[in-house]
Amino acid sequence: MVDRDVRRRFRTGERDAVSAVYHAYGRLVYAVAYRLLSDRSLAEEATQQTFVKAWRGAESFDENREMTPWLVAIAKRTAIDIHRREALRSATPIDSIPEGAPALVTRAAAPEDIYDVWEVRSAVATLPAEEQEVVRLQHFEGLTHTEIAGRLGVAVGTVKSRSFRAHKRLAAALGHLRR
Amino acid sequence: MSVSDNDRIAYLSGEQVESLDAAERAELDELRAVLASPASWVEPTEDLEDRVLAAVAAEVAANPSRAAATEPAPTAAPAAADETAGPSRPPGRRPRFRLPRLTAPRVGFALAGVAAVIAAIVIASSSGTSGPAPLHFAMVVTGTPLAPNAHGSADLTKTASGWRIQLRATGLPHLENGRYYQAWVKNAAGILVPVGTFNDARKVTLWSGVPITKFRTLTVTIQLANGNPASSNRRVLVGTITPAK
C-alpha cells in the first residue's frame, strides 16, 4: 500500500513519490509484464510505459483507492500492445524463429493468472530469505529436498523444516484467495 | 491447525500425501504452477528504476500544466473504465487456492529514517473495510531544517522477522569516526524505541519489531559512540504517522 500523501505527490510527478511508487509496485508490474511477454527486455519496456501511463492518468485516479488493480490493468494493456507490435514487426520466416519468441506467444494469460502472480510474489516477499530460496529452488528450479540440501550445504531436515514453514506462511498469506 | 491443513501444506512443500482428494490436489497444483512460473521470480535490472524516473520526468516536463495541478476531486471517476477494472475475478468463480485459513500475524511496524522527515503514513485500508492488514507500505521521506536537502523514499514490508524497512535517501552526509545516525519510534507516552543505526542513508535496510499503530512518531538523531545509548535529541528527522480515516 502506498500512503495517500505519496499518491497525491505522485500526481504532481514529484521524483521521490514516483520512486516510492516504483519501489512499492515496480517489481510486481514487471512480473505481470513478464508473465505476458516472456521477455525481459520487453517486460522492462512495458514497466517503463506503465508508470508513464499511470502518471498521465493519475489526475483522475481516486487517491482513496488502492493502486494495485489500477496498475495491473495498465500493465496488462501495455504488455498486450507491445506483444501485438512485436508480432507485426516480425518479418522473419516462421521456421527460423526460436521457440518461445514473443511473436509466437499467442495465448494471453488469463486475468486471474496475472493477479495470482502479483499476489504470490507479494506473499513470497514476506518470507525470510532462507525460506524464499528453498521455495525458489523447489518450485522454480524443480529440485528435490535432497538436491536443495546439497546446493545450500545444509541438512535435508533443515530444508524440510524451512520448506514446511515457508509453505505454511504462504498459506496464511494467500488464504484470502479462498473467498 | 487441523490434520488436513498440515497435509495440504506438506503437499505444497513437496511431500507425498495420500489423504488429499483430486480436487484438493488440483487446486494446490495451481499454486505450485504459479510458484514455478518464471514470472514469480524474475527481477528487473537495477537501472530500470532510473529509466522509469527519467521517463516520468520527461512526461512531467512535457506537461507542466498537468504537473502543477493540485488536489484533484476526491470522487473523480477513473480515466477509462477498462483501465481501472483491475484483475477482478469472474463473478461466481470459486477461489483458486483452497488453503488453510491461518491466523495472519498481527501487523505492526516501526520506521527508521535517515535524516529526513517521514511523511504521513496511512496504515490501514483507506476504504475503511475490514480484512487482512496491509503487509507493504511505501512512503516519501523529506529533510528537516538540520538537513534541508535530504529527501528520498522508504519501502516497508511485513515479514516473519518483523518489518523490513528499505530506505533510500540522499542529501545527508556520511557519518563515521564516532558519529552515526540512530532512528527511533515514539508512542503517545513519549517512550522511545530504537529501530536502527547506520552511517549512510543512500541505501539502508532497517528492522522494526514494534507496531507503528502504537508508535506513531519517528525521529532520527545524530549520535556519538560514547557509550550513552539515550537519544541525543539532535533530531535531523521527524515524522508522524497519520491514522486512517
Short mmCIF file of C-alpha atoms in Angstrom, two decimals:
data_model
loop_
_atom_site.label_atom_id
_atom_site.label_comp_id
_atom_site.label_asym_id
_atom_site.label_seq_id
_atom_site.Cartn_x
_atom_site.Cartn_y
_atom_site.Cartn_z
CA MET A 1 0.00 0.00 0.00
CA VAL A 2 1.20 3.47 -0.79
CA ASP A 3 0.43 6.29 1.56
CA ARG A 4 -2.28 8.67 0.40
CA ASP A 5 0.20 11.54 0.62
CA VAL A 6 2.54 9.66 -1.71
CA ARG A 7 -0.25 9.08 -4.18
CA ARG A 8 -1.05 12.80 -4.12
CA ARG A 9 2.59 13.68 -4.71
CA PHE A 10 2.79 11.10 -7.49
CA ARG A 11 0.18 13.09 -9.35
CA THR A 12 2.50 16.08 -9.48
CA GLY A 13 5.35 13.91 -10.70
CA GLU A 14 7.48 14.51 -7.61
CA ARG A 15 10.52 12.36 -8.10
CA ASP A 16 10.58 10.86 -4.62
CA ALA A 17 6.93 9.97 -4.85
CA VAL A 18 7.45 8.32 -8.24
CA SER A 19 10.39 6.45 -6.72
CA ALA A 20 8.24 5.38 -3.77
CA VAL A 21 5.51 4.10 -6.05
CA TYR A 22 8.07 2.31 -8.20
CA HIS A 23 9.58 0.63 -5.16
CA ALA A 24 6.15 -0.39 -3.98
CA TYR A 25 4.89 -1.75 -7.28
CA GLY A 26 7.70 -1.83 -9.84
CA ARG A 27 8.72 -5.44 -9.41
CA LEU A 28 5.13 -6.58 -9.40
CA VAL A 29 4.34 -4.60 -12.56
CA TYR A 30 7.43 -6.17 -14.13
CA ALA A 31 6.21 -9.63 -13.12
CA VAL A 32 2.83 -9.02 -14.74
CA ALA A 33 4.51 -7.78 -17.92
CA TYR A 34 6.90 -10.71 -17.98
CA ARG A 35 4.03 -13.13 -17.45
CA LEU A 36 2.51 -11.84 -20.67
CA LEU A 37 5.63 -11.20 -22.75
CA SER A 38 8.14 -13.84 -21.56
CA ASP A 39 10.93 -11.46 -22.49
CA ARG A 40 12.98 -9.44 -20.01
CA SER A 41 13.70 -6.51 -22.28
CA LEU A 42 10.11 -6.17 -23.44
CA ALA A 43 8.86 -6.56 -19.88
CA GLU A 44 11.11 -3.67 -18.80
CA GLU A 45 9.81 -1.56 -21.66
CA ALA A 46 6.26 -2.36 -20.58
CA THR A 47 7.09 -1.48 -16.98
CA GLN A 48 8.50 1.88 -18.00
CA GLN A 49 5.48 2.68 -20.14
CA THR A 50 3.13 1.56 -17.38
CA PHE A 51 4.46 4.12 -14.94
CA VAL A 52 4.35 6.86 -17.56
CA LYS A 53 0.74 5.98 -18.34
CA ALA A 54 -0.02 5.80 -14.64
CA TRP A 55 1.24 9.33 -14.22
CA ARG A 56 -0.78 10.51 -17.20
CA GLY A 57 -3.91 9.03 -15.68
CA ALA A 58 -3.10 9.87 -12.07
CA GLU A 59 -5.03 13.12 -12.07
CA SER A 60 -8.32 11.31 -12.41
CA PHE A 61 -7.40 8.38 -10.19
CA ASP A 62 -9.20 8.43 -6.87
CA GLU A 63 -6.41 8.73 -4.32
CA ASN A 64 -8.59 6.94 -1.78
CA ARG A 65 -8.43 3.77 -3.85
CA GLU A 66 -5.73 1.14 -3.76
CA MET A 67 -3.37 1.42 -6.71
CA THR A 68 -2.87 -2.30 -7.28
CA PRO A 69 -5.82 -3.10 -9.57
CA TRP A 70 -5.32 0.10 -11.49
CA LEU A 71 -1.61 -0.53 -12.13
CA VAL A 72 -2.18 -4.17 -13.02
CA ALA A 73 -4.78 -3.15 -15.59
CA ILE A 74 -2.42 -0.61 -17.15
CA ALA A 75 0.45 -3.09 -17.15
CA LYS A 76 -1.66 -5.77 -18.79
CA ARG A 77 -2.89 -3.50 -21.56
CA THR A 78 0.60 -2.11 -22.16
CA ALA A 79 2.13 -5.58 -22.38
CA ILE A 80 -0.56 -6.72 -24.81
CA ASP A 81 0.10 -3.67 -27.00
CA ILE A 82 3.81 -4.46 -27.05
CA HIS A 83 3.10 -8.10 -27.84
CA ARG A 84 0.98 -7.07 -30.83
CA ARG A 85 3.65 -4.67 -32.00
CA GLU A 86 6.29 -7.37 -31.86
CA ALA A 87 4.06 -9.83 -33.68
CA LEU A 88 3.53 -7.37 -36.52
CA ARG A 89 7.17 -6.39 -36.63
CA SER A 90 8.48 -9.87 -37.19
CA ALA A 91 9.20 -10.46 -40.88
CA THR A 92 11.38 -13.49 -40.32
CA PRO A 93 10.25 -16.80 -41.76
CA ILE A 94 8.36 -18.54 -39.00
CA ASP A 95 10.54 -21.63 -39.15
CA SER A 96 13.60 -19.65 -38.14
CA ILE A 97 12.03 -18.01 -35.11
CA PRO A 98 13.14 -19.73 -31.91
CA GLU A 99 10.55 -21.33 -29.72
CA GLY A 100 9.25 -19.05 -27.03
CA ALA A 101 9.93 -15.90 -29.02
CA PRO A 102 7.41 -13.22 -28.06
CA ALA A 103 5.96 -13.12 -31.56
CA LEU A 104 4.94 -16.73 -31.18
CA VAL A 105 3.26 -16.29 -27.84
CA THR A 106 -0.37 -16.23 -28.89
CA ARG A 107 -2.07 -17.09 -25.63
CA ALA A 108 -2.55 -14.14 -23.33
CA ALA A 109 -2.52 -15.01 -19.66
CA ALA A 110 -5.95 -15.10 -18.06
CA PRO A 111 -6.70 -12.14 -15.76
CA GLU A 112 -6.69 -14.38 -12.71
CA ASP A 113 -3.28 -15.74 -13.72
CA ILE A 114 -1.87 -12.22 -13.73
CA TYR A 115 -3.33 -11.36 -10.38
CA ASP A 116 -2.18 -14.67 -8.91
CA VAL A 117 1.40 -13.87 -9.93
CA TRP A 118 1.06 -10.49 -8.22
CA GLU A 119 -0.31 -11.97 -5.01
CA VAL A 120 2.10 -14.89 -4.89
CA ARG A 121 5.09 -12.60 -5.41
CA SER A 122 3.82 -10.31 -2.67
CA ALA A 123 3.46 -13.28 -0.33
CA VAL A 124 6.91 -14.67 -1.20
CA ALA A 125 8.44 -11.26 -0.47
CA THR A 126 7.35 -11.59 3.15
CA LEU A 127 9.29 -14.82 3.67
CA PRO A 128 12.68 -14.84 5.34
CA ALA A 129 15.48 -15.02 2.79
CA GLU A 130 16.43 -18.61 3.54
CA GLU A 131 12.82 -19.74 3.13
CA GLN A 132 12.43 -17.81 -0.12
CA GLU A 133 15.44 -19.58 -1.51
CA VAL A 134 14.08 -23.01 -0.60
CA VAL A 135 10.76 -22.20 -2.26
CA ARG A 136 12.52 -20.89 -5.36
CA LEU A 137 14.79 -23.91 -5.67
CA GLN A 138 11.93 -26.30 -5.13
CA HIS A 139 9.35 -24.83 -7.46
CA PHE A 140 11.24 -22.74 -9.99
CA GLU A 141 14.30 -24.96 -10.38
CA GLY A 142 12.44 -28.18 -9.62
CA LEU A 143 14.97 -29.53 -7.11
CA THR A 144 14.19 -32.19 -4.53
CA HIS A 145 14.80 -31.55 -0.85
CA THR A 146 17.96 -33.62 -1.05
CA GLU A 147 19.21 -31.62 -4.01
CA ILE A 148 18.38 -28.37 -2.27
CA ALA A 149 20.28 -29.53 0.80
CA GLY A 150 23.30 -30.24 -1.37
CA ARG A 151 23.03 -26.89 -3.12
CA LEU A 152 22.75 -24.93 0.12
CA GLY A 153 25.13 -27.04 2.15
CA VAL A 154 22.63 -27.80 4.89
CA ALA A 155 20.99 -30.93 6.24
CA VAL A 156 17.96 -32.37 4.47
CA GLY A 157 16.00 -31.98 7.69
CA THR A 158 16.79 -28.28 7.69
CA VAL A 159 15.48 -27.96 4.14
CA LYS A 160 12.31 -29.81 5.03
CA SER A 161 11.74 -27.58 8.05
CA ARG A 162 12.31 -24.41 6.07
CA SER A 163 10.08 -25.69 3.29
CA PHE A 164 7.24 -26.52 5.67
CA ARG A 165 7.48 -23.15 7.45
CA ALA A 166 7.64 -21.29 4.16
CA HIS A 167 4.60 -23.01 2.73
CA LYS A 168 2.73 -22.53 5.98
CA ARG A 169 3.44 -18.79 5.78
CA LEU A 170 2.40 -18.71 2.13
CA ALA A 171 -0.80 -20.50 3.03
CA ALA A 172 -1.52 -17.86 5.65
CA ALA A 173 -0.72 -15.00 3.31
CA LEU A 174 -2.74 -16.42 0.41
CA GLY A 175 -5.62 -17.71 2.48
CA HIS A 176 -7.83 -14.87 1.33
CA LEU A 177 -7.88 -16.39 -2.10
CA ARG A 178 -10.29 -18.90 -0.74
CA ARG A 179 -13.06 -16.25 -0.72
CA MET B 1 -4.12 -26.47 12.80
CA SER B 2 -6.11 -29.42 11.56
CA VAL B 3 -4.55 -32.52 10.14
CA SER B 4 -5.92 -31.72 6.71
CA ASP B 5 -4.29 -28.29 6.80
CA ASN B 6 -0.97 -29.91 7.60
CA ASP B 7 -1.49 -32.34 4.74
CA ARG B 8 -2.11 -29.51 2.29
CA ILE B 9 0.98 -27.65 3.48
CA ALA B 10 3.02 -30.84 3.27
CA TYR B 11 1.81 -31.38 -0.30
CA LEU B 12 2.81 -27.86 -1.24
CA SER B 13 6.22 -28.38 0.29
CA GLY B 14 6.79 -31.44 -1.86
CA GLU B 15 5.84 -34.30 0.43
CA GLN B 16 3.86 -37.33 -0.70
CA VAL B 17 0.39 -37.00 0.80
CA GLU B 18 -2.27 -39.64 0.27
CA SER B 19 -5.14 -38.01 2.16
CA LEU B 20 -5.90 -35.26 -0.36
CA ASP B 21 -8.57 -35.80 -2.97
CA ALA B 22 -8.17 -34.99 -6.64
CA ALA B 23 -9.89 -31.61 -6.35
CA GLU B 24 -7.63 -30.50 -3.50
CA ARG B 25 -4.54 -31.64 -5.38
CA ALA B 26 -5.66 -29.78 -8.47
CA GLU B 27 -6.11 -26.53 -6.57
CA LEU B 28 -2.77 -26.85 -4.85
CA ASP B 29 -1.15 -27.74 -8.15
CA GLU B 30 -2.38 -24.40 -9.49
CA LEU B 31 -0.47 -22.61 -6.75
CA ARG B 32 2.57 -24.75 -7.40
CA ALA B 33 2.35 -23.81 -11.06
CA VAL B 34 2.41 -20.12 -10.19
CA LEU B 35 5.39 -20.70 -7.88
CA ALA B 36 7.14 -22.50 -10.73
CA SER B 37 6.46 -19.70 -13.19
CA PRO B 38 9.44 -17.50 -14.13
CA ALA B 39 7.15 -14.51 -13.65
CA SER B 40 7.11 -15.26 -9.94
CA TRP B 41 10.87 -14.91 -9.68
CA VAL B 42 12.29 -12.73 -12.43
CA GLU B 43 13.77 -9.42 -11.36
CA PRO B 44 14.22 -6.30 -13.45
CA THR B 45 17.67 -4.86 -13.99
CA GLU B 46 18.96 -2.40 -11.43
CA ASP B 47 18.78 0.56 -13.77
CA LEU B 48 15.10 0.14 -14.58
CA GLU B 49 14.17 2.48 -11.75
CA ASP B 50 16.35 5.22 -13.23
CA ARG B 51 14.76 4.70 -16.62
CA VAL B 52 11.27 4.84 -15.15
CA LEU B 53 12.08 8.02 -13.23
CA ALA B 54 13.61 9.59 -16.33
CA ALA B 55 10.61 8.65 -18.47
CA VAL B 56 8.12 10.07 -15.99
CA ALA B 57 10.26 13.19 -15.55
CA ALA B 58 10.26 13.69 -19.31
CA GLU B 59 6.49 13.33 -19.36
CA VAL B 60 6.16 15.81 -16.49
CA ALA B 61 8.42 18.30 -18.28
CA ALA B 62 6.34 17.96 -21.42
CA ASN B 63 3.14 18.60 -19.49
CA PRO B 64 3.90 21.27 -16.91
CA SER B 65 0.28 22.29 -16.50
CA ARG B 66 -0.62 18.74 -15.54
CA ALA B 67 2.20 18.59 -13.02
CA ALA B 68 1.15 21.89 -11.50
CA ALA B 69 -2.35 20.62 -10.76
CA THR B 70 -3.04 20.37 -7.06
CA GLU B 71 -5.73 18.42 -5.28
CA PRO B 72 -7.95 16.55 -7.66
CA ALA B 73 -11.64 15.97 -6.99
CA PRO B 74 -11.71 13.25 -4.36
CA THR B 75 -14.53 11.40 -6.08
CA ALA B 76 -13.21 11.71 -9.62
CA ALA B 77 -14.02 8.74 -11.78
CA PRO B 78 -11.22 6.75 -13.34
CA ALA B 79 -9.96 7.99 -16.70
CA ALA B 80 -11.21 4.92 -18.51
CA ALA B 81 -13.35 2.19 -17.08
CA ASP B 82 -11.23 -0.56 -18.58
CA GLU B 83 -8.03 0.96 -17.23
CA THR B 84 -9.30 0.68 -13.69
CA ALA B 85 -11.30 -2.53 -13.99
CA GLY B 86 -8.42 -4.35 -12.39
CA PRO B 87 -7.84 -8.06 -12.42
CA SER B 88 -11.19 -8.84 -10.79
CA ARG B 89 -12.17 -12.45 -10.71
CA PRO B 90 -15.13 -13.51 -12.83
CA PRO B 91 -18.30 -13.48 -10.71
CA GLY B 92 -19.22 -16.82 -9.26
CA ARG B 93 -15.77 -18.29 -9.84
CA ARG B 94 -14.67 -20.38 -6.88
CA PRO B 95 -11.45 -19.47 -5.19
CA ARG B 96 -8.38 -20.79 -6.89
CA PHE B 97 -6.40 -21.74 -3.83
CA ARG B 98 -8.19 -23.65 -1.10
CA LEU B 99 -5.54 -23.17 1.50
CA PRO B 100 -5.99 -23.39 5.24
CA ARG B 101 -7.05 -20.05 6.68
CA LEU B 102 -4.41 -19.47 9.29
CA THR B 103 -4.41 -16.54 11.61
CA ALA B 104 -2.43 -13.78 9.97
CA PRO B 105 0.35 -12.40 12.13
CA ARG B 106 -0.54 -9.19 13.87
CA VAL B 107 0.59 -6.35 11.77
CA GLY B 108 2.96 -3.90 13.25
CA PHE B 109 5.94 -1.97 12.12
CA ALA B 110 8.19 0.81 13.10
CA LEU B 111 10.05 3.16 10.87
CA ALA B 112 13.63 4.11 10.65
CA GLY B 113 14.68 7.08 8.61
CA VAL B 114 17.87 8.79 7.74
CA ALA B 115 17.97 12.49 8.44
CA ALA B 116 14.64 13.00 6.75
CA VAL B 117 11.12 13.77 7.77
CA ILE B 118 8.90 10.77 7.26
CA ALA B 119 5.71 11.71 5.51
CA ALA B 120 2.37 10.76 6.97
CA ILE B 121 1.57 7.12 6.62
CA VAL B 122 -1.83 5.59 6.33
CA ILE B 123 -1.63 2.23 8.00
CA ALA B 124 -4.98 0.80 7.16
CA SER B 125 -7.03 0.49 4.05
CA SER B 126 -8.42 3.84 3.06
CA SER B 127 -11.66 2.14 2.14
CA GLY B 128 -12.22 1.50 5.81
CA THR B 129 -13.25 -2.07 5.17
CA SER B 130 -12.07 -4.86 7.43
CA GLY B 131 -9.76 -7.51 6.05
CA PRO B 132 -6.15 -8.63 6.18
CA ALA B 133 -3.87 -5.90 7.48
CA PRO B 134 -1.63 -4.41 4.80
CA LEU B 135 1.78 -6.02 4.59
CA HIS B 136 3.50 -3.46 2.48
CA PHE B 137 3.81 0.33 2.53
CA ALA B 138 5.78 2.94 0.74
CA MET B 139 6.50 6.45 1.87
CA VAL B 140 8.26 9.64 0.94
CA VAL B 141 10.94 10.97 3.26
CA THR B 142 11.95 14.62 3.35
CA GLY B 143 14.53 16.76 5.10
CA THR B 144 14.34 18.88 8.24
CA PRO B 145 15.89 22.28 8.95
CA LEU B 146 19.01 20.48 10.12
CA ALA B 147 19.11 18.53 6.87
CA PRO B 148 17.13 20.62 4.40
CA ASN B 149 18.50 18.88 1.33
CA ALA B 150 17.63 15.38 2.47
CA HIS B 151 14.90 13.51 0.66
CA GLY B 152 14.03 10.04 -0.53
CA SER B 153 11.63 7.18 -0.09
CA ALA B 154 11.20 4.09 2.02
CA ASP B 155 9.64 0.72 1.42
CA LEU B 156 8.22 -1.23 4.36
CA THR B 157 7.36 -4.89 4.19
CA LYS B 158 5.93 -7.04 6.94
CA THR B 159 7.93 -10.25 7.23
CA ALA B 160 8.10 -13.09 9.69
CA SER B 161 11.12 -11.37 11.26
CA GLY B 162 9.36 -8.05 11.71
CA TRP B 163 9.01 -5.07 9.45
CA ARG B 164 11.79 -4.66 6.95
CA ILE B 165 12.41 -1.03 6.08
CA GLN B 166 14.38 -0.28 2.94
CA LEU B 167 15.32 3.33 2.94
CA ARG B 168 16.85 5.33 0.13
CA ALA B 169 17.63 8.94 0.88
CA THR B 170 20.07 11.48 -0.44
CA GLY B 171 21.30 14.81 0.82
CA LEU B 172 22.77 13.51 4.06
CA PRO B 173 26.43 13.35 4.89
CA HIS B 174 28.08 10.06 5.61
CA LEU B 175 28.82 9.84 9.34
CA GLU B 176 31.75 7.99 10.86
CA ASN B 177 34.61 8.49 13.31
CA GLY B 178 32.39 8.04 16.31
CA ARG B 179 29.25 9.59 14.87
CA TYR B 180 26.28 7.76 13.44
CA TYR B 181 22.57 8.08 12.77
CA GLN B 182 20.02 6.46 15.08
CA ALA B 183 16.34 6.05 14.30
CA TRP B 184 13.61 5.88 16.92
CA VAL B 185 9.89 5.49 17.08
CA LYS B 186 7.90 7.11 19.82
CA ASN B 187 4.46 6.46 21.24
CA ALA B 188 1.96 8.86 22.75
CA ALA B 189 3.53 8.42 26.17
CA GLY B 190 6.87 9.59 24.84
CA ILE B 191 8.55 6.22 25.05
CA LEU B 192 11.34 5.90 22.52
CA VAL B 193 12.24 2.59 20.87
CA PRO B 194 15.43 2.36 18.79
CA VAL B 195 14.92 0.82 15.37
CA GLY B 196 18.33 1.00 13.77
CA THR B 197 21.66 2.70 13.37
CA PHE B 198 23.55 3.49 10.21
CA ASN B 199 26.21 5.66 8.64
CA ASP B 200 24.81 6.30 5.20
CA ALA B 201 21.25 6.81 4.07
CA ARG B 202 21.53 6.13 0.36
CA LYS B 203 20.54 2.51 0.64
CA VAL B 204 19.95 1.00 4.05
CA THR B 205 17.84 -1.83 5.36
CA LEU B 206 16.46 -1.47 8.87
CA TRP B 207 14.24 -3.65 11.02
CA SER B 208 11.49 -2.94 13.48
CA GLY B 209 9.51 -5.17 15.80
CA VAL B 210 7.14 -2.65 17.35
CA PRO B 211 3.74 -1.74 15.93
CA ILE B 212 3.57 1.60 14.21
CA THR B 213 -0.05 1.84 15.26
CA LYS B 214 1.25 2.43 18.77
CA PHE B 215 4.47 4.26 17.97
CA ARG B 216 3.37 6.89 15.54
CA THR B 217 6.26 9.32 15.66
CA LEU B 218 9.59 8.64 14.02
CA THR B 219 12.71 10.60 14.77
CA VAL B 220 16.31 10.25 13.68
CA THR B 221 19.11 11.71 15.68
CA ILE B 222 22.82 12.14 15.25
CA GLN B 223 24.53 10.14 17.97
CA LEU B 224 28.01 9.84 19.39
CA ALA B 225 29.59 6.45 20.06
CA ASN B 226 30.36 7.37 23.67
CA GLY B 227 28.53 4.58 25.46
CA ASN B 228 25.41 6.60 26.06
CA PRO B 229 22.51 4.81 24.37
CA ALA B 230 19.97 7.56 25.04
CA SER B 231 18.78 9.85 22.33
CA SER B 232 20.96 12.92 21.84
CA ASN B 233 17.84 14.91 20.94
CA ARG B 234 19.77 16.27 17.98
CA ARG B 235 16.94 15.46 15.70
CA VAL B 236 17.54 15.52 11.99
CA LEU B 237 14.35 13.69 11.11
CA VAL B 238 10.87 13.85 12.47
CA GLY B 239 7.75 12.27 11.12
CA THR B 240 4.30 11.42 12.34
CA ILE B 241 2.04 8.69 11.10
CA THR B 242 -1.43 9.76 10.21
CA PRO B 243 -4.12 7.32 11.32
CA ALA B 244 -6.52 6.05 8.71
CA LYS B 245 -9.84 7.81 8.49
#
